[in-house]
mmCIF file of C-alpha atoms in Angstrom:
data_model
loop_
_atom_site.group_PDB
_atom_site.id
_atom_site.type_symbol
_atom_site.label_atom_id
_atom_site.label_comp_id
_atom_site.label_asym_id
_atom_site.label_seq_id
_atom_site.Cartn_x
_atom_site.Cartn_y
_atom_site.Cartn_z
ATOM 1 C CA ASN A 1 190.398 -31.029 31.192
ATOM 2 C CA ALA A 2 189.051 -34.376 30.074
ATOM 3 C CA GLY A 3 190.275 -36.730 32.970
ATOM 4 C CA VAL A 4 189.642 -40.348 32.447
ATOM 5 C CA THR A 5 188.250 -41.235 29.031
ATOM 6 C CA GLN A 6 186.751 -44.697 28.203
ATOM 7 C CA THR A 7 185.827 -46.094 24.864
ATOM 8 C CA PRO A 8 183.276 -47.351 23.697
ATOM 9 C CA LYS A 9 180.404 -46.370 25.966
ATOM 10 C CA PHE A 10 178.542 -49.510 24.930
ATOM 11 C CA ARG A 11 179.217 -52.612 23.017
ATOM 12 C CA ILE A 12 177.476 -55.910 22.236
ATOM 13 C CA LEU A 13 179.770 -59.007 21.812
ATOM 14 C CA LYS A 14 179.064 -62.475 20.668
ATOM 15 C CA ILE A 15 180.414 -65.445 22.730
ATOM 16 C CA GLY A 16 183.903 -66.188 21.806
ATOM 17 C CA GLN A 17 184.828 -62.607 20.204
ATOM 18 C CA SER A 18 187.671 -60.558 21.325
ATOM 19 C CA MET A 19 187.704 -56.980 22.022
ATOM 20 C CA THR A 20 189.810 -54.172 23.905
ATOM 21 C CA LEU A 21 188.359 -51.736 26.138
ATOM 22 C CA GLN A 22 190.196 -48.300 25.842
ATOM 23 C CA CYS A 23 191.227 -46.182 28.744
ATOM 24 C CA THR A 24 193.372 -42.983 28.773
ATOM 25 C CA GLN A 25 194.099 -40.231 31.140
ATOM 26 C CA ASP A 26 195.553 -36.988 30.855
ATOM 27 C CA MET A 27 196.375 -36.145 34.575
ATOM 28 C CA ASN A 28 199.752 -37.669 34.423
ATOM 29 C CA HIS A 29 198.723 -40.204 37.202
ATOM 30 C CA ASN A 30 200.838 -43.329 38.167
ATOM 31 C CA TYR A 31 198.266 -45.419 39.125
ATOM 32 C CA MET A 32 195.546 -47.045 37.042
ATOM 33 C CA TYR A 33 192.918 -49.527 37.595
ATOM 34 C CA TRP A 34 190.148 -51.522 35.903
ATOM 35 C CA TYR A 35 187.163 -52.414 37.835
ATOM 36 C CA ARG A 36 183.793 -54.302 36.994
ATOM 37 C CA GLN A 37 180.439 -53.615 38.207
ATOM 38 C CA ASP A 38 177.745 -56.209 38.249
ATOM 39 C CA PRO A 39 173.987 -55.292 39.053
ATOM 40 C CA GLY A 40 173.453 -54.771 42.980
ATOM 41 C CA MET A 41 177.141 -55.177 43.614
ATOM 42 C CA GLY A 42 179.949 -52.776 44.380
ATOM 43 C CA LEU A 43 182.883 -52.504 41.962
ATOM 44 C CA LYS A 44 185.579 -55.399 41.873
ATOM 45 C CA LEU A 45 189.084 -55.042 40.835
ATOM 46 C CA ILE A 46 190.213 -56.577 37.534
ATOM 47 C CA TYR A 47 193.710 -55.440 37.101
ATOM 48 C CA TYR A 48 195.847 -52.471 38.205
ATOM 49 C CA SER A 49 199.267 -50.714 37.165
ATOM 50 C CA VAL A 50 201.371 -48.690 39.369
ATOM 51 C CA GLY A 51 203.312 -47.343 36.426
ATOM 52 C CA ALA A 52 204.370 -47.888 32.687
ATOM 53 C CA GLY A 53 205.350 -51.365 32.085
ATOM 54 C CA ILE A 54 204.136 -52.595 35.375
ATOM 55 C CA THR A 55 200.694 -54.440 35.880
ATOM 56 C CA ASP A 56 199.192 -56.764 38.265
ATOM 57 C CA LYS A 57 196.080 -58.961 39.021
ATOM 58 C CA GLY A 58 193.243 -57.945 41.214
ATOM 59 C CA GLU A 59 190.419 -59.921 42.514
ATOM 60 C CA VAL A 60 188.831 -61.249 39.162
ATOM 61 C CA PRO A 61 191.280 -61.244 36.484
ATOM 62 C CA ASN A 62 190.421 -64.491 34.746
ATOM 63 C CA GLY A 63 189.388 -63.967 31.262
ATOM 64 C CA TYR A 64 191.267 -60.501 30.838
ATOM 65 C CA ASN A 65 194.467 -59.047 29.938
ATOM 66 C CA VAL A 66 195.925 -55.635 30.274
ATOM 67 C CA SER A 67 199.107 -53.827 29.255
ATOM 68 C CA ARG A 68 200.566 -50.242 30.151
ATOM 69 C CA SER A 69 203.230 -49.328 27.612
ATOM 70 C CA THR A 70 202.538 -45.506 28.328
ATOM 71 C CA THR A 71 201.530 -43.518 31.429
ATOM 72 C CA GLU A 72 198.382 -42.464 29.803
ATOM 73 C CA ASP A 73 196.918 -45.568 28.309
ATOM 74 C CA PHE A 74 195.715 -48.586 30.158
ATOM 75 C CA PRO A 75 193.510 -50.853 27.778
ATOM 76 C CA LEU A 76 191.708 -54.072 28.948
ATOM 77 C CA ARG A 77 191.590 -57.059 26.810
ATOM 78 C CA LEU A 78 188.804 -59.700 26.633
ATOM 79 C CA GLU A 79 190.356 -62.695 24.399
ATOM 80 C CA LEU A 80 187.433 -65.057 24.436
ATOM 81 C CA ALA A 81 184.128 -63.425 25.334
ATOM 82 C CA ALA A 82 181.733 -65.200 27.690
ATOM 83 C CA PRO A 83 178.339 -64.171 29.107
ATOM 84 C CA SER A 84 179.897 -63.835 32.692
ATOM 85 C CA GLN A 85 181.679 -61.043 31.366
ATOM 86 C CA THR A 86 178.656 -58.917 30.726
ATOM 87 C CA SER A 87 179.080 -55.957 33.060
ATOM 88 C CA VAL A 88 180.049 -52.247 33.303
ATOM 89 C CA TYR A 89 183.471 -51.723 33.219
ATOM 90 C CA PHE A 90 185.142 -48.699 34.959
ATOM 91 C CA CYS A 91 188.665 -47.526 34.557
ATOM 92 C CA ALA A 92 190.068 -45.330 37.301
ATOM 93 C CA SER A 93 193.443 -43.468 38.084
ATOM 94 C CA SER A 94 195.240 -41.575 40.768
ATOM 95 C CA TYR A 95 198.403 -40.204 41.864
ATOM 96 C CA SER A 96 200.034 -41.961 44.675
ATOM 97 C CA GLY A 97 203.592 -41.151 46.189
ATOM 98 C CA GLU A 98 205.512 -42.112 49.226
ATOM 99 C CA ASN A 99 203.852 -39.289 51.226
ATOM 100 C CA SER A 100 200.634 -38.736 48.832
ATOM 101 C CA ASN A 101 197.515 -40.783 48.209
ATOM 102 C CA GLN A 102 195.151 -38.910 46.106
ATOM 103 C CA PRO A 103 191.533 -40.261 45.387
ATOM 104 C CA GLN A 104 190.774 -42.044 42.326
ATOM 105 C CA HIS A 105 189.312 -40.419 39.345
ATOM 106 C CA PHE A 106 186.827 -42.654 37.352
ATOM 107 C CA GLY A 107 185.794 -42.783 33.671
ATOM 108 C CA ASP A 108 182.098 -42.985 32.646
ATOM 109 C CA GLY A 109 182.269 -46.697 32.108
ATOM 110 C CA THR A 110 181.921 -49.098 29.230
ATOM 111 C CA ARG A 111 178.456 -51.050 29.017
ATOM 112 C CA LEU A 112 179.396 -54.704 27.700
ATOM 113 C CA SER A 113 176.825 -57.250 26.908
ATOM 114 C CA ILE A 114 177.851 -60.716 25.798
ATOM 115 C CA LEU A 115 175.238 -62.740 23.817
ATOM 116 C CA ALA B 1 192.597 -57.995 52.884
ATOM 117 C CA GLN B 2 189.751 -55.468 53.585
ATOM 118 C CA SER B 3 186.022 -55.800 53.505
ATOM 119 C CA VAL B 4 183.282 -53.267 53.315
ATOM 120 C CA THR B 5 179.609 -53.647 54.616
ATOM 121 C CA GLN B 6 176.910 -51.307 53.597
ATOM 122 C CA LEU B 7 174.008 -52.260 55.920
ATOM 123 C CA ASP B 8 171.157 -51.017 53.982
ATOM 124 C CA SER B 9 170.650 -51.797 50.163
ATOM 125 C CA GLN B 10 167.877 -49.011 49.900
ATOM 126 C CA VAL B 11 167.020 -46.206 51.880
ATOM 127 C CA PRO B 12 163.952 -44.362 50.776
ATOM 128 C CA VAL B 13 163.595 -40.703 52.447
ATOM 129 C CA PHE B 14 161.213 -37.777 51.961
ATOM 130 C CA GLU B 15 162.874 -34.394 50.841
ATOM 131 C CA GLU B 16 164.350 -32.299 53.368
ATOM 132 C CA ALA B 17 164.379 -35.170 55.867
ATOM 133 C CA PRO B 18 167.844 -36.293 57.611
ATOM 134 C CA VAL B 19 169.586 -39.368 56.412
ATOM 135 C CA GLU B 20 172.237 -41.821 57.387
ATOM 136 C CA LEU B 21 173.705 -44.341 55.198
ATOM 137 C CA ARG B 22 175.842 -46.941 57.158
ATOM 138 C CA CYS B 23 179.093 -48.438 56.526
ATOM 139 C CA ASN B 24 181.390 -50.772 58.367
ATOM 140 C CA TYR B 25 184.759 -52.038 57.359
ATOM 141 C CA SER B 26 187.468 -54.450 58.421
ATOM 142 C CA SER B 27 191.051 -54.443 57.769
ATOM 143 C CA SER B 28 194.384 -55.698 59.303
ATOM 144 C CA VAL B 29 196.192 -52.657 57.936
ATOM 145 C CA SER B 30 195.782 -48.905 57.911
ATOM 146 C CA VAL B 31 193.257 -47.678 55.492
ATOM 147 C CA TYR B 32 191.732 -44.674 53.883
ATOM 148 C CA LEU B 33 188.091 -44.305 53.666
ATOM 149 C CA PHE B 34 185.758 -42.964 50.812
ATOM 150 C CA TRP B 35 182.380 -42.343 49.873
ATOM 151 C CA TYR B 36 181.422 -42.114 46.236
ATOM 152 C CA VAL B 37 178.265 -41.220 44.476
ATOM 153 C CA GLN B 38 176.992 -42.740 41.374
ATOM 154 C CA TYR B 39 174.305 -41.077 39.282
ATOM 155 C CA PRO B 40 172.385 -43.236 36.586
ATOM 156 C CA ASN B 41 174.498 -44.439 33.868
ATOM 157 C CA GLN B 42 177.565 -42.304 35.025
ATOM 158 C CA GLY B 43 180.855 -43.160 36.599
ATOM 159 C CA LEU B 44 181.702 -42.751 40.234
ATOM 160 C CA GLN B 45 182.231 -39.359 41.790
ATOM 161 C CA LEU B 46 184.198 -38.767 44.936
ATOM 162 C CA LEU B 47 181.993 -37.352 47.780
ATOM 163 C CA LEU B 48 184.273 -37.152 50.562
ATOM 164 C CA LYS B 49 187.348 -38.873 52.073
ATOM 165 C CA TYR B 50 189.182 -39.564 55.327
ATOM 166 C CA LEU B 51 192.899 -40.121 55.045
ATOM 167 C CA SER B 52 194.167 -38.604 58.497
ATOM 168 C CA GLY B 53 193.486 -35.829 61.084
ATOM 169 C CA SER B 54 189.986 -34.754 61.981
ATOM 170 C CA THR B 55 187.739 -37.763 62.045
ATOM 171 C CA LEU B 56 184.596 -35.703 60.652
ATOM 172 C CA VAL B 57 184.932 -34.836 57.124
ATOM 173 C CA GLU B 58 182.540 -32.780 55.062
ATOM 174 C CA SER B 59 181.624 -32.384 51.347
ATOM 175 C CA ILE B 60 180.754 -29.102 49.603
ATOM 176 C CA ASN B 61 177.169 -30.269 49.002
ATOM 177 C CA GLY B 62 176.182 -30.863 52.792
ATOM 178 C CA PHE B 63 177.147 -34.411 53.380
ATOM 179 C CA GLU B 64 179.252 -35.383 56.083
ATOM 180 C CA ALA B 65 181.117 -38.711 57.421
ATOM 181 C CA GLU B 66 182.865 -39.558 60.745
ATOM 182 C CA PHE B 67 185.393 -41.987 61.055
ATOM 183 C CA ASN B 68 185.211 -44.044 64.140
ATOM 184 C CA LYS B 69 188.183 -46.209 64.725
ATOM 185 C CA SER B 70 186.767 -48.334 67.521
ATOM 186 C CA GLN B 71 183.456 -49.355 65.926
ATOM 187 C CA THR B 72 185.336 -49.658 62.282
ATOM 188 C CA SER B 73 182.488 -47.543 60.686
ATOM 189 C CA PHE B 74 182.462 -44.611 58.315
ATOM 190 C CA HIS B 75 178.563 -43.598 58.335
ATOM 191 C CA LEU B 76 177.618 -40.836 55.705
ATOM 192 C CA ARG B 77 175.104 -38.242 56.840
ATOM 193 C CA LYS B 78 173.141 -35.390 55.601
ATOM 194 C CA PRO B 79 170.585 -33.145 57.718
ATOM 195 C CA SER B 80 168.300 -32.354 54.975
ATOM 196 C CA VAL B 81 168.304 -34.096 51.418
ATOM 197 C CA HIS B 82 167.223 -32.925 48.154
ATOM 198 C CA ILE B 83 165.354 -34.622 45.312
ATOM 199 C CA SER B 84 168.602 -34.185 43.580
ATOM 200 C CA ASP B 85 170.712 -36.427 46.046
ATOM 201 C CA THR B 86 168.758 -39.454 44.586
ATOM 202 C CA ALA B 87 171.606 -41.974 43.544
ATOM 203 C CA GLU B 88 173.763 -44.855 44.283
ATOM 204 C CA TYR B 89 176.072 -44.492 47.441
ATOM 205 C CA PHE B 90 179.297 -46.337 47.707
ATOM 206 C CA CYS B 91 181.527 -46.749 50.710
ATOM 207 C CA ALA B 92 185.177 -47.766 50.002
ATOM 208 C CA VAL B 93 188.634 -48.485 51.716
ATOM 209 C CA SER B 94 191.988 -48.467 50.181
ATOM 210 C CA GLU B 95 195.217 -49.593 51.647
ATOM 211 C CA ALA B 96 197.350 -46.879 52.865
ATOM 212 C CA LYS B 97 200.393 -48.403 51.010
ATOM 213 C CA GLY B 98 200.977 -50.928 48.274
ATOM 214 C CA ARG B 99 198.461 -51.408 45.400
ATOM 215 C CA ARG B 100 195.906 -48.827 47.138
ATOM 216 C CA ALA B 101 193.397 -50.143 44.991
ATOM 217 C CA LEU B 102 189.579 -49.777 46.332
ATOM 218 C CA THR B 103 187.491 -52.273 48.131
ATOM 219 C CA PHE B 104 183.677 -51.456 47.510
ATOM 220 C CA GLY B 105 180.618 -51.987 49.653
ATOM 221 C CA SER B 106 177.696 -53.208 47.635
ATOM 222 C CA GLY B 107 176.190 -49.738 47.518
ATOM 223 C CA THR B 108 173.102 -48.033 48.960
ATOM 224 C CA ARG B 109 170.305 -46.612 46.602
ATOM 225 C CA LEU B 110 169.135 -43.368 48.206
ATOM 226 C CA GLN B 111 165.675 -42.539 47.151
ATOM 227 C CA VAL B 112 164.469 -38.986 47.806
ATOM 228 C CA GLN B 113 160.879 -38.502 47.581
ATOM 229 C CA PRO B 114 158.911 -35.251 47.322
#
């Protein structure tokens, strides 16, 4: 039972490069989320999805894009990496229905440095 | 919109002593409340949650939290801590409906000393 899997675990990028952070879950969860965690801070929501084909912005979406073509996968794309995007990125998923709201399950994170 | 305030950034405590980590929240809508724990270089693990019902919730490893609606608080307590409890603890709230994303506090680092 893998849960939420994020790849890569670590990455160093140069300013202006692009990359995709991968996230996949095997729990058939409908909701998926991307958060970033900066030192000494809590997590902040970047983007979220309530199901395949549906995505929306969170509190800090600038510089990022997402897609949700399948229930399992929710990749996060950085188009032009900037030093301000140095952070630890967490993907999470949960099942939420009309009468149900299960807690979010988190991946182990991707530690990204932009130099 | 919601916000979460964790009043202590660090809490040093000796092993086997009691501890309380404080959390206050604000929201204009119904919310669910959570405590997550993060060990070094790991993701977040759910410690306990309040969705409805009894205002006192407990985890399997001895932590408990009490939802106090009038004081908008959800403090985390443990009567006797262990070295292995050393970690970062995050209080979070989510909307009961809608996007249900989590809004986190800034975290409290619990340091248990022998």
